[in-house]
Amino acid sequence: LGSAHPHTLISMGNLAVTYQKEGKWSKAEKVHIELMGKRQKLLGPAHSHTLTSMEYLAITYQKQGKWAEAEKLKVEEMEKRQQQLGPNHLDTLRTMGNLAITYQKQGKLSEAEKLQVEVMEKRQQLLGPTHPDTLRIMTNLAVTYQKQGKWAEAEKLKTKVMEKRQQQLGPAHPHTLKIMANLAAAYLKQRKWAEAKKLRIEVMEIFSS
């Protein structure tokens, strides 16, 4: 079929994902770069398949700690998705959330916070306040607040996430316990010893039951 046939490109993409699953990130990166280049040439830089290749390549960069390279791709992907799909599309919001993580990992906390606040507000409107994607961005935003020393803001978000996870998943679910432990840490940073102690005892009792 040739190296640029659509079926060949699909096989390349599948191979790169296999490398990712095996943790062979340098091999995955090499295939994703080649695949992205071919799709850009054949389909154009804004085609959905090209953007998917960009997304997967950015993931390989992230897994290797190449945050600047991941950021560059994510910015380009976000801009193209905003142009094609609009600023409120779920794929656009996913890309914005992923870009925020690259900012966070590089210490660009104000940039991360700005994006995460926007994504959170739009997901609350589109998906509702209890959707897993909404809760995920709330948790990520809370981490950004923590890194900036905004413990009160982090506590507020984590409390909301904890309450919703308790309602949805139950008090003993791993996701619930994780956010409870994180909230306890936020209490400790604010010297709210009684609140931290209460949560930690609750977590410990659930683990031991």
mmCIF file with all atom_site columns, C-alpha atoms in Angstrom:
data_model
loop_
_atom_site.group_PDB
_atom_site.id
_atom_site.type_symbol
_atom_site.label_atom_id
_atom_site.label_alt_id
_atom_site.label_comp_id
_atom_site.label_asym_id
_atom_site.label_entity_id
_atom_site.label_seq_id
_atom_site.pdbx_PDB_ins_code
_atom_site.Cartn_x
_atom_site.Cartn_y
_atom_site.Cartn_z
_atom_site.occupancy
_atom_site.B_iso_or_equiv
_atom_site.pdbx_formal_charge
_atom_site.auth_seq_id
_atom_site.auth_comp_id
_atom_site.auth_asym_id
_atom_site.auth_atom_id
_atom_site.pdbx_PDB_model_num
ATOM 1   C CA . LEU A 1 1   ? 0.000   0.000  0.000  1.00 0.00 ? 1   LEU A CA 1
ATOM 2   C CA . GLY A 1 2   ? 2.928   2.320  0.527  1.00 0.00 ? 2   GLY A CA 1
ATOM 3   C CA . SER A 1 3   ? 4.178   4.234  3.531  1.00 0.00 ? 3   SER A CA 1
ATOM 4   C CA . ALA A 1 4   ? 1.526   6.970  3.299  1.00 0.00 ? 4   ALA A CA 1
ATOM 5   C CA . HIS A 1 5   ? -1.597  4.857  2.781  1.00 0.00 ? 5   HIS A CA 1
ATOM 6   C CA . PRO A 1 6   ? -4.318  5.437  5.435  1.00 0.00 ? 6   PRO A CA 1
ATOM 7   C CA . HIS A 1 7   ? -4.186  1.773  6.499  1.00 0.00 ? 7   HIS A CA 1
ATOM 8   C CA . THR A 1 8   ? -0.424  1.979  6.891  1.00 0.00 ? 8   THR A CA 1
ATOM 9   C CA . LEU A 1 9   ? -0.793  5.081  9.040  1.00 0.00 ? 9   LEU A CA 1
ATOM 10  C CA . ILE A 1 10  ? -3.379  3.350  11.226 1.00 0.00 ? 10  ILE A CA 1
ATOM 11  C CA . SER A 1 11  ? -0.949  0.474  11.748 1.00 0.00 ? 11  SER A CA 1
ATOM 12  C CA . MET A 1 12  ? 1.803   2.940  12.688 1.00 0.00 ? 12  MET A CA 1
ATOM 13  C CA . GLY A 1 13  ? -0.485  4.563  15.219 1.00 0.00 ? 13  GLY A CA 1
ATOM 14  C CA . ASN A 1 14  ? -1.374  1.209  16.724 1.00 0.00 ? 14  ASN A CA 1
ATOM 15  C CA . LEU A 1 15  ? 2.297   0.259  16.962 1.00 0.00 ? 15  LEU A CA 1
ATOM 16  C CA . ALA A 1 16  ? 3.109   3.523  18.722 1.00 0.00 ? 16  ALA A CA 1
ATOM 17  C CA . VAL A 1 17  ? 0.315   2.908  21.246 1.00 0.00 ? 17  VAL A CA 1
ATOM 18  C CA . THR A 1 18  ? 1.714   -0.593 21.842 1.00 0.00 ? 18  THR A CA 1
ATOM 19  C CA . TYR A 1 19  ? 5.103   0.948  22.605 1.00 0.00 ? 19  TYR A CA 1
ATOM 20  C CA . GLN A 1 20  ? 3.382   3.352  25.002 1.00 0.00 ? 20  GLN A CA 1
ATOM 21  C CA . LYS A 1 21  ? 1.637   0.525  26.818 1.00 0.00 ? 21  LYS A CA 1
ATOM 22  C CA . GLU A 1 22  ? 4.995   -1.219 27.225 1.00 0.00 ? 22  GLU A CA 1
ATOM 23  C CA . GLY A 1 23  ? 6.645   1.955  28.503 1.00 0.00 ? 23  GLY A CA 1
ATOM 24  C CA . LYS A 1 24  ? 8.898   2.174  25.444 1.00 0.00 ? 24  LYS A CA 1
ATOM 25  C CA . TRP A 1 25  ? 8.504   5.915  25.221 1.00 0.00 ? 25  TRP A CA 1
ATOM 26  C CA . SER A 1 26  ? 11.446  6.747  22.939 1.00 0.00 ? 26  SER A CA 1
ATOM 27  C CA . LYS A 1 27  ? 10.235  4.212  20.357 1.00 0.00 ? 27  LYS A CA 1
ATOM 28  C CA . ALA A 1 28  ? 6.672   5.522  20.652 1.00 0.00 ? 28  ALA A CA 1
ATOM 29  C CA . GLU A 1 29  ? 7.935   9.082  20.243 1.00 0.00 ? 29  GLU A CA 1
ATOM 30  C CA . LYS A 1 30  ? 9.812   8.207  17.037 1.00 0.00 ? 30  LYS A CA 1
ATOM 31  C CA . VAL A 1 31  ? 6.760   6.573  15.433 1.00 0.00 ? 31  VAL A CA 1
ATOM 32  C CA . HIS A 1 32  ? 4.397   9.357  16.549 1.00 0.00 ? 32  HIS A CA 1
ATOM 33  C CA . ILE A 1 33  ? 6.696   12.025 15.072 1.00 0.00 ? 33  ILE A CA 1
ATOM 34  C CA . GLU A 1 34  ? 6.801   10.222 11.736 1.00 0.00 ? 34  GLU A CA 1
ATOM 35  C CA . LEU A 1 35  ? 3.049   9.621  11.779 1.00 0.00 ? 35  LEU A CA 1
ATOM 36  C CA . MET A 1 36  ? 2.234   13.218 12.679 1.00 0.00 ? 36  MET A CA 1
ATOM 37  C CA . GLY A 1 37  ? 4.465   14.498 9.869  1.00 0.00 ? 37  GLY A CA 1
ATOM 38  C CA . LYS A 1 38  ? 2.782   12.288 7.302  1.00 0.00 ? 38  LYS A CA 1
ATOM 39  C CA . ARG A 1 39  ? -0.698  13.221 8.460  1.00 0.00 ? 39  ARG A CA 1
ATOM 40  C CA . GLN A 1 40  ? 0.155   16.913 8.382  1.00 0.00 ? 40  GLN A CA 1
ATOM 41  C CA . LYS A 1 41  ? 1.343   16.521 4.789  1.00 0.00 ? 41  LYS A CA 1
ATOM 42  C CA . LEU A 1 42  ? -1.526  14.316 3.608  1.00 0.00 ? 42  LEU A CA 1
ATOM 43  C CA . LEU A 1 43  ? -4.470  15.638 5.618  1.00 0.00 ? 43  LEU A CA 1
ATOM 44  C CA . GLY A 1 44  ? -3.406  19.096 6.705  1.00 0.00 ? 44  GLY A CA 1
ATOM 45  C CA . PRO A 1 45  ? -2.321  20.489 10.096 1.00 0.00 ? 45  PRO A CA 1
ATOM 46  C CA . ALA A 1 46  ? -5.858  20.914 11.409 1.00 0.00 ? 46  ALA A CA 1
ATOM 47  C CA . HIS A 1 47  ? -7.347  17.515 10.480 1.00 0.00 ? 47  HIS A CA 1
ATOM 48  C CA . SER A 1 48  ? -8.744  15.512 13.390 1.00 0.00 ? 48  SER A CA 1
ATOM 49  C CA . HIS A 1 49  ? -6.325  12.619 12.735 1.00 0.00 ? 49  HIS A CA 1
ATOM 50  C CA . THR A 1 50  ? -3.385  15.032 12.728 1.00 0.00 ? 50  THR A CA 1
ATOM 51  C CA . LEU A 1 51  ? -4.529  16.506 16.035 1.00 0.00 ? 51  LEU A CA 1
ATOM 52  C CA . THR A 1 52  ? -4.886  13.014 17.492 1.00 0.00 ? 52  THR A CA 1
ATOM 53  C CA . SER A 1 53  ? -1.284  12.298 16.505 1.00 0.00 ? 53  SER A CA 1
ATOM 54  C CA . MET A 1 54  ? -0.212  15.540 18.167 1.00 0.00 ? 54  MET A CA 1
ATOM 55  C CA . GLU A 1 55  ? -2.094  14.556 21.307 1.00 0.00 ? 55  GLU A CA 1
ATOM 56  C CA . TYR A 1 56  ? -0.423  11.152 21.530 1.00 0.00 ? 56  TYR A CA 1
ATOM 57  C CA . LEU A 1 57  ? 3.017   12.589 20.797 1.00 0.00 ? 57  LEU A CA 1
ATOM 58  C CA . ALA A 1 58  ? 2.516   15.128 23.578 1.00 0.00 ? 58  ALA A CA 1
ATOM 59  C CA . ILE A 1 59  ? 1.733   12.250 25.946 1.00 0.00 ? 59  ILE A CA 1
ATOM 60  C CA . THR A 1 60  ? 5.019   10.553 25.061 1.00 0.00 ? 60  THR A CA 1
ATOM 61  C CA . TYR A 1 61  ? 6.830   13.818 25.763 1.00 0.00 ? 61  TYR A CA 1
ATOM 62  C CA . GLN A 1 62  ? 5.080   14.136 29.124 1.00 0.00 ? 62  GLN A CA 1
ATOM 63  C CA . LYS A 1 63  ? 5.973   10.595 30.135 1.00 0.00 ? 63  LYS A CA 1
ATOM 64  C CA . GLN A 1 64  ? 9.620   11.379 29.411 1.00 0.00 ? 64  GLN A CA 1
ATOM 65  C CA . GLY A 1 65  ? 9.530   14.649 31.326 1.00 0.00 ? 65  GLY A CA 1
ATOM 66  C CA . LYS A 1 66  ? 9.836   16.707 28.139 1.00 0.00 ? 66  LYS A CA 1
ATOM 67  C CA . TRP A 1 67  ? 7.374   19.294 29.352 1.00 0.00 ? 67  TRP A CA 1
ATOM 68  C CA . ALA A 1 68  ? 8.470   22.145 27.069 1.00 0.00 ? 68  ALA A CA 1
ATOM 69  C CA . GLU A 1 69  ? 8.009   19.959 23.979 1.00 0.00 ? 69  GLU A CA 1
ATOM 70  C CA . ALA A 1 70  ? 4.635   18.763 25.268 1.00 0.00 ? 70  ALA A CA 1
ATOM 71  C CA . GLU A 1 71  ? 3.562   22.339 25.979 1.00 0.00 ? 71  GLU A CA 1
ATOM 72  C CA . LYS A 1 72  ? 4.420   23.494 22.453 1.00 0.00 ? 72  LYS A CA 1
ATOM 73  C CA . LEU A 1 73  ? 2.318   20.723 20.903 1.00 0.00 ? 73  LEU A CA 1
ATOM 74  C CA . LYS A 1 74  ? -0.547  21.220 23.328 1.00 0.00 ? 74  LYS A CA 1
ATOM 75  C CA . VAL A 1 75  ? -0.742  24.952 22.615 1.00 0.00 ? 75  VAL A CA 1
ATOM 76  C CA . GLU A 1 76  ? -0.916  24.271 18.881 1.00 0.00 ? 76  GLU A CA 1
ATOM 77  C CA . GLU A 1 77  ? -3.492  21.524 19.347 1.00 0.00 ? 77  GLU A CA 1
ATOM 78  C CA . MET A 1 78  ? -5.636  23.703 21.613 1.00 0.00 ? 78  MET A CA 1
ATOM 79  C CA . GLU A 1 79  ? -5.638  26.609 19.167 1.00 0.00 ? 79  GLU A CA 1
ATOM 80  C CA . LYS A 1 80  ? -6.661  24.373 16.272 1.00 0.00 ? 80  LYS A CA 1
ATOM 81  C CA . ARG A 1 81  ? -9.408  22.663 18.270 1.00 0.00 ? 81  ARG A CA 1
ATOM 82  C CA . GLN A 1 82  ? -10.743 26.047 19.369 1.00 0.00 ? 82  GLN A CA 1
ATOM 83  C CA . GLN A 1 83  ? -10.865 27.171 15.736 1.00 0.00 ? 83  GLN A CA 1
ATOM 84  C CA . GLN A 1 84  ? -12.460 23.961 14.462 1.00 0.00 ? 84  GLN A CA 1
ATOM 85  C CA . LEU A 1 85  ? -14.743 22.881 17.288 1.00 0.00 ? 85  LEU A CA 1
ATOM 86  C CA . GLY A 1 86  ? -15.225 26.036 19.322 1.00 0.00 ? 86  GLY A CA 1
ATOM 87  C CA . PRO A 1 87  ? -14.048 26.958 22.833 1.00 0.00 ? 87  PRO A CA 1
ATOM 88  C CA . ASN A 1 88  ? -16.750 24.932 24.587 1.00 0.00 ? 88  ASN A CA 1
ATOM 89  C CA . HIS A 1 89  ? -16.350 21.568 22.846 1.00 0.00 ? 89  HIS A CA 1
ATOM 90  C CA . LEU A 1 90  ? -15.393 18.698 25.145 1.00 0.00 ? 90  LEU A CA 1
ATOM 91  C CA . ASP A 1 91  ? -12.347 17.821 23.023 1.00 0.00 ? 91  ASP A CA 1
ATOM 92  C CA . THR A 1 92  ? -11.185 21.428 23.271 1.00 0.00 ? 92  THR A CA 1
ATOM 93  C CA . LEU A 1 93  ? -11.664 21.396 27.030 1.00 0.00 ? 93  LEU A CA 1
ATOM 94  C CA . ARG A 1 94  ? -9.736  18.126 27.344 1.00 0.00 ? 94  ARG A CA 1
ATOM 95  C CA . THR A 1 95  ? -6.824  19.647 25.457 1.00 0.00 ? 95  THR A CA 1
ATOM 96  C CA . MET A 1 96  ? -6.949  22.760 27.635 1.00 0.00 ? 96  MET A CA 1
ATOM 97  C CA . GLY A 1 97  ? -6.882  20.616 30.764 1.00 0.00 ? 97  GLY A CA 1
ATOM 98  C CA . ASN A 1 98  ? -3.889  18.662 29.484 1.00 0.00 ? 98  ASN A CA 1
ATOM 99  C CA . LEU A 1 99  ? -2.067  21.871 28.591 1.00 0.00 ? 99  LEU A CA 1
ATOM 100 C CA . ALA A 1 100 ? -2.693  23.131 32.109 1.00 0.00 ? 100 ALA A CA 1
ATOM 101 C CA . ILE A 1 101 ? -0.902  20.060 33.476 1.00 0.00 ? 101 ILE A CA 1
ATOM 102 C CA . THR A 1 102 ? 2.162   20.853 31.362 1.00 0.00 ? 102 THR A CA 1
ATOM 103 C CA . TYR A 1 103 ? 2.113   24.389 32.755 1.00 0.00 ? 103 TYR A CA 1
ATOM 104 C CA . GLN A 1 104 ? 1.765   23.044 36.282 1.00 0.00 ? 104 GLN A CA 1
ATOM 105 C CA . LYS A 1 105 ? 4.704   20.653 35.881 1.00 0.00 ? 105 LYS A CA 1
ATOM 106 C CA . GLN A 1 106 ? 6.917   23.528 34.694 1.00 0.00 ? 106 GLN A CA 1
ATOM 107 C CA . GLY A 1 107 ? 5.921   25.789 37.570 1.00 0.00 ? 107 GLY A CA 1
ATOM 108 C CA . LYS A 1 108 ? 3.831   28.064 35.353 1.00 0.00 ? 108 LYS A CA 1
ATOM 109 C CA . LEU A 1 109 ? 1.132   28.088 37.981 1.00 0.00 ? 109 LEU A CA 1
ATOM 110 C CA . SER A 1 110 ? -0.754  31.237 37.042 1.00 0.00 ? 110 SER A CA 1
ATOM 111 C CA . GLU A 1 111 ? -1.133  29.950 33.466 1.00 0.00 ? 111 GLU A CA 1
ATOM 112 C CA . ALA A 1 112 ? -2.264  26.556 34.764 1.00 0.00 ? 112 ALA A CA 1
ATOM 113 C CA . GLU A 1 113 ? -4.762  28.117 37.162 1.00 0.00 ? 113 GLU A CA 1
ATOM 114 C CA . LYS A 1 114 ? -6.305  30.324 34.477 1.00 0.00 ? 114 LYS A CA 1
ATOM 115 C CA . LEU A 1 115 ? -6.895  27.389 32.135 1.00 0.00 ? 115 LEU A CA 1
ATOM 116 C CA . GLN A 1 116 ? -8.155  25.049 34.856 1.00 0.00 ? 116 GLN A CA 1
ATOM 117 C CA . VAL A 1 117 ? -10.654 27.584 36.167 1.00 0.00 ? 117 VAL A CA 1
ATOM 118 C CA . GLU A 1 118 ? -12.032 28.057 32.656 1.00 0.00 ? 118 GLU A CA 1
ATOM 119 C CA . VAL A 1 119 ? -12.255 24.308 32.013 1.00 0.00 ? 119 VAL A CA 1
ATOM 120 C CA . MET A 1 120 ? -13.880 23.680 35.383 1.00 0.00 ? 120 MET A CA 1
ATOM 121 C CA . GLU A 1 121 ? -16.560 26.323 34.857 1.00 0.00 ? 121 GLU A CA 1
ATOM 122 C CA . LYS A 1 122 ? -17.379 25.091 31.356 1.00 0.00 ? 122 LYS A CA 1
ATOM 123 C CA . ARG A 1 123 ? -17.489 21.435 32.401 1.00 0.00 ? 123 ARG A CA 1
ATOM 124 C CA . GLN A 1 124 ? -19.814 22.328 35.250 1.00 0.00 ? 124 GLN A CA 1
ATOM 125 C CA . GLN A 1 125 ? -22.143 23.947 32.722 1.00 0.00 ? 125 GLN A CA 1
ATOM 126 C CA . LEU A 1 126 ? -21.879 21.226 30.068 1.00 0.00 ? 126 LEU A CA 1
ATOM 127 C CA . LEU A 1 127 ? -21.536 18.053 32.127 1.00 0.00 ? 127 LEU A CA 1
ATOM 128 C CA . GLY A 1 128 ? -22.802 19.030 35.553 1.00 0.00 ? 128 GLY A CA 1
ATOM 129 C CA . PRO A 1 129 ? -21.008 19.464 38.883 1.00 0.00 ? 129 PRO A CA 1
ATOM 130 C CA . THR A 1 130 ? -20.782 15.731 39.653 1.00 0.00 ? 130 THR A CA 1
ATOM 131 C CA . HIS A 1 131 ? -19.423 14.403 36.359 1.00 0.00 ? 131 HIS A CA 1
ATOM 132 C CA . PRO A 1 132 ? -16.061 12.569 36.723 1.00 0.00 ? 132 PRO A CA 1
ATOM 133 C CA . ASP A 1 133 ? -14.393 14.958 34.265 1.00 0.00 ? 133 ASP A CA 1
ATOM 134 C CA . THR A 1 134 ? -15.626 17.932 36.280 1.00 0.00 ? 134 THR A CA 1
ATOM 135 C CA . LEU A 1 135 ? -14.338 16.428 39.515 1.00 0.00 ? 135 LEU A CA 1
ATOM 136 C CA . ARG A 1 136 ? -11.003 15.615 37.871 1.00 0.00 ? 136 ARG A CA 1
ATOM 137 C CA . ILE A 1 137 ? -10.360 19.198 36.793 1.00 0.00 ? 137 ILE A CA 1
ATOM 138 C CA . MET A 1 138 ? -11.427 20.425 40.238 1.00 0.00 ? 138 MET A CA 1
ATOM 139 C CA . THR A 1 139 ? -8.843  18.117 41.799 1.00 0.00 ? 139 THR A CA 1
ATOM 140 C CA . ASN A 1 140 ? -6.142  19.306 39.399 1.00 0.00 ? 140 ASN A CA 1
ATOM 141 C CA . LEU A 1 141 ? -7.008  22.925 40.102 1.00 0.00 ? 141 LEU A CA 1
ATOM 142 C CA . ALA A 1 142 ? -6.765  22.230 43.833 1.00 0.00 ? 142 ALA A CA 1
ATOM 143 C CA . VAL A 1 143 ? -3.219  20.932 43.270 1.00 0.00 ? 143 VAL A CA 1
ATOM 144 C CA . THR A 1 144 ? -2.359  24.152 41.434 1.00 0.00 ? 144 THR A CA 1
ATOM 145 C CA . TYR A 1 145 ? -3.752  26.162 44.340 1.00 0.00 ? 145 TYR A CA 1
ATOM 146 C CA . GLN A 1 146 ? -1.636  24.119 46.750 1.00 0.00 ? 146 GLN A CA 1
ATOM 147 C CA . LYS A 1 147 ? 1.523   24.741 44.765 1.00 0.00 ? 147 LYS A CA 1
ATOM 148 C CA . GLN A 1 148 ? 0.792   28.470 45.021 1.00 0.00 ? 148 GLN A CA 1
ATOM 149 C CA . GLY A 1 149 ? 0.181   28.225 48.764 1.00 0.00 ? 149 GLY A CA 1
ATOM 150 C CA . LYS A 1 150 ? -3.522  28.972 48.317 1.00 0.00 ? 150 LYS A CA 1
ATOM 151 C CA . TRP A 1 151 ? -4.549  26.425 50.917 1.00 0.00 ? 151 TRP A CA 1
ATOM 152 C CA . ALA A 1 152 ? -7.989  27.895 51.632 1.00 0.00 ? 152 ALA A CA 1
ATOM 153 C CA . GLU A 1 153 ? -8.946  27.711 47.946 1.00 0.00 ? 153 GLU A CA 1
ATOM 154 C CA . ALA A 1 154 ? -7.542  24.192 47.707 1.00 0.00 ? 154 ALA A CA 1
ATOM 155 C CA . GLU A 1 155 ? -9.477  23.139 50.807 1.00 0.00 ? 155 GLU A CA 1
ATOM 156 C CA . LYS A 1 156 ? -12.734 24.498 49.404 1.00 0.00 ? 156 LYS A CA 1
ATOM 157 C CA . LEU A 1 157 ? -12.369 22.575 46.151 1.00 0.00 ? 157 LEU A CA 1
ATOM 158 C CA . LYS A 1 158 ? -11.245 19.355 47.815 1.00 0.00 ? 158 LYS A CA 1
ATOM 159 C CA . THR A 1 159 ? -14.180 19.484 50.210 1.00 0.00 ? 159 THR A CA 1
ATOM 160 C CA . LYS A 1 160 ? -16.585 19.703 47.277 1.00 0.00 ? 160 LYS A CA 1
ATOM 161 C CA . VAL A 1 161 ? -14.868 16.850 45.459 1.00 0.00 ? 161 VAL A CA 1
ATOM 162 C CA . MET A 1 162 ? -14.854 14.692 48.589 1.00 0.00 ? 162 MET A CA 1
ATOM 163 C CA . GLU A 1 163 ? -18.555 15.218 49.240 1.00 0.00 ? 163 GLU A CA 1
ATOM 164 C CA . LYS A 1 164 ? -19.469 14.370 45.646 1.00 0.00 ? 164 LYS A CA 1
ATOM 165 C CA . ARG A 1 165 ? -17.254 11.280 45.582 1.00 0.00 ? 165 ARG A CA 1
ATOM 166 C CA . GLN A 1 166 ? -18.746 10.080 48.859 1.00 0.00 ? 166 GLN A CA 1
ATOM 167 C CA . GLN A 1 167 ? -22.229 10.439 47.361 1.00 0.00 ? 167 GLN A CA 1
ATOM 168 C CA . GLN A 1 168 ? -21.332 8.806  44.047 1.00 0.00 ? 168 GLN A CA 1
ATOM 169 C CA . LEU A 1 169 ? -18.786 6.149  44.966 1.00 0.00 ? 169 LEU A CA 1
ATOM 170 C CA . GLY A 1 170 ? -19.267 5.611  48.681 1.00 0.00 ? 170 GLY A CA 1
ATOM 171 C CA . PRO A 1 171 ? -16.927 6.378  51.588 1.00 0.00 ? 171 PRO A CA 1
ATOM 172 C CA . ALA A 1 172 ? -14.647 3.371  51.031 1.00 0.00 ? 172 ALA A CA 1
ATOM 173 C CA . HIS A 1 173 ? -13.862 3.830  47.342 1.00 0.00 ? 173 HIS A CA 1
ATOM 174 C CA . PRO A 1 174 ? -10.143 4.439  46.584 1.00 0.00 ? 174 PRO A CA 1
ATOM 175 C CA . HIS A 1 175 ? -10.924 7.753  44.842 1.00 0.00 ? 175 HIS A CA 1
ATOM 176 C CA . THR A 1 176 ? -12.881 8.913  47.872 1.00 0.00 ? 176 THR A CA 1
ATOM 177 C CA . LEU A 1 177 ? -10.141 7.901  50.291 1.00 0.00 ? 177 LEU A CA 1
ATOM 178 C CA . LYS A 1 178 ? -7.502  9.629  48.201 1.00 0.00 ? 178 LYS A CA 1
ATOM 179 C CA . ILE A 1 179 ? -9.304  12.966 48.198 1.00 0.00 ? 179 ILE A CA 1
ATOM 180 C CA . MET A 1 180 ? -9.987  12.616 51.922 1.00 0.00 ? 180 MET A CA 1
ATOM 181 C CA . ALA A 1 181 ? -6.268  12.151 52.566 1.00 0.00 ? 181 ALA A CA 1
ATOM 182 C CA . ASN A 1 182 ? -5.456  15.135 50.352 1.00 0.00 ? 182 ASN A CA 1
ATOM 183 C CA . LEU A 1 183 ? -7.997  17.275 52.168 1.00 0.00 ? 183 LEU A CA 1
ATOM 184 C CA . ALA A 1 184 ? -6.455  16.280 55.479 1.00 0.00 ? 184 ALA A CA 1
ATOM 185 C CA . ALA A 1 185 ? -3.105  17.531 54.168 1.00 0.00 ? 185 ALA A CA 1
ATOM 186 C CA . ALA A 1 186 ? -4.703  20.863 53.292 1.00 0.00 ? 186 ALA A CA 1
ATOM 187 C CA . TYR A 1 187 ? -6.060  21.099 56.840 1.00 0.00 ? 187 TYR A CA 1
ATOM 188 C CA . LEU A 1 188 ? -2.599  20.427 58.254 1.00 0.00 ? 188 LEU A CA 1
ATOM 189 C CA . LYS A 1 189 ? -1.052  23.207 56.178 1.00 0.00 ? 189 LYS A CA 1
ATOM 190 C CA . GLN A 1 190 ? -3.593  25.608 57.693 1.00 0.00 ? 190 GLN A CA 1
ATOM 191 C CA . ARG A 1 191 ? -3.011  24.249 61.222 1.00 0.00 ? 191 ARG A CA 1
ATOM 192 C CA . LYS A 1 192 ? -6.568  22.950 61.413 1.00 0.00 ? 192 LYS A CA 1
ATOM 193 C CA . TRP A 1 193 ? -5.434  20.080 63.599 1.00 0.00 ? 193 TRP A CA 1
ATOM 194 C CA . ALA A 1 194 ? -8.869  18.877 64.712 1.00 0.00 ? 194 ALA A CA 1
ATOM 195 C CA . GLU A 1 195 ? -10.240 18.664 61.170 1.00 0.00 ? 195 GLU A CA 1
ATOM 196 C CA . ALA A 1 196 ? -7.121  16.897 59.924 1.00 0.00 ? 196 ALA A CA 1
ATOM 197 C CA . LYS A 1 197 ? -7.204  14.419 62.797 1.00 0.00 ? 197 LYS A CA 1
ATOM 198 C CA . LYS A 1 198 ? -10.876 13.628 62.237 1.00 0.00 ? 198 LYS A CA 1
ATOM 199 C CA . LEU A 1 199 ? -10.361 12.898 58.532 1.00 0.00 ? 199 LEU A CA 1
ATOM 200 C CA . ARG A 1 200 ? -7.252  10.811 59.073 1.00 0.00 ? 200 ARG A CA 1
ATOM 201 C CA . ILE A 1 201 ? -8.963  8.706  61.726 1.00 0.00 ? 201 ILE A CA 1
ATOM 202 C CA . GLU A 1 202 ? -11.890 8.187  59.364 1.00 0.00 ? 202 GLU A CA 1
ATOM 203 C CA . VAL A 1 203 ? -9.585  7.060  56.570 1.00 0.00 ? 203 VAL A CA 1
ATOM 204 C CA . MET A 1 204 ? -7.681  4.762  58.918 1.00 0.00 ? 204 MET A CA 1
ATOM 205 C CA . GLU A 1 205 ? -10.881 3.160  60.198 1.00 0.00 ? 205 GLU A CA 1
ATOM 206 C CA . ILE A 1 206 ? -12.108 2.506  56.664 1.00 0.00 ? 206 ILE A CA 1
ATOM 207 C CA . PHE A 1 207 ? -8.801  0.868  55.759 1.00 0.00 ? 207 PHE A CA 1
ATOM 208 C CA . SER A 1 208 ? -8.833  -1.316 58.848 1.00 0.00 ? 208 SER A CA 1
ATOM 209 C CA . SER A 1 209 ? -12.473 -2.396 58.546 1.00 0.00 ? 209 SER A CA 1
#
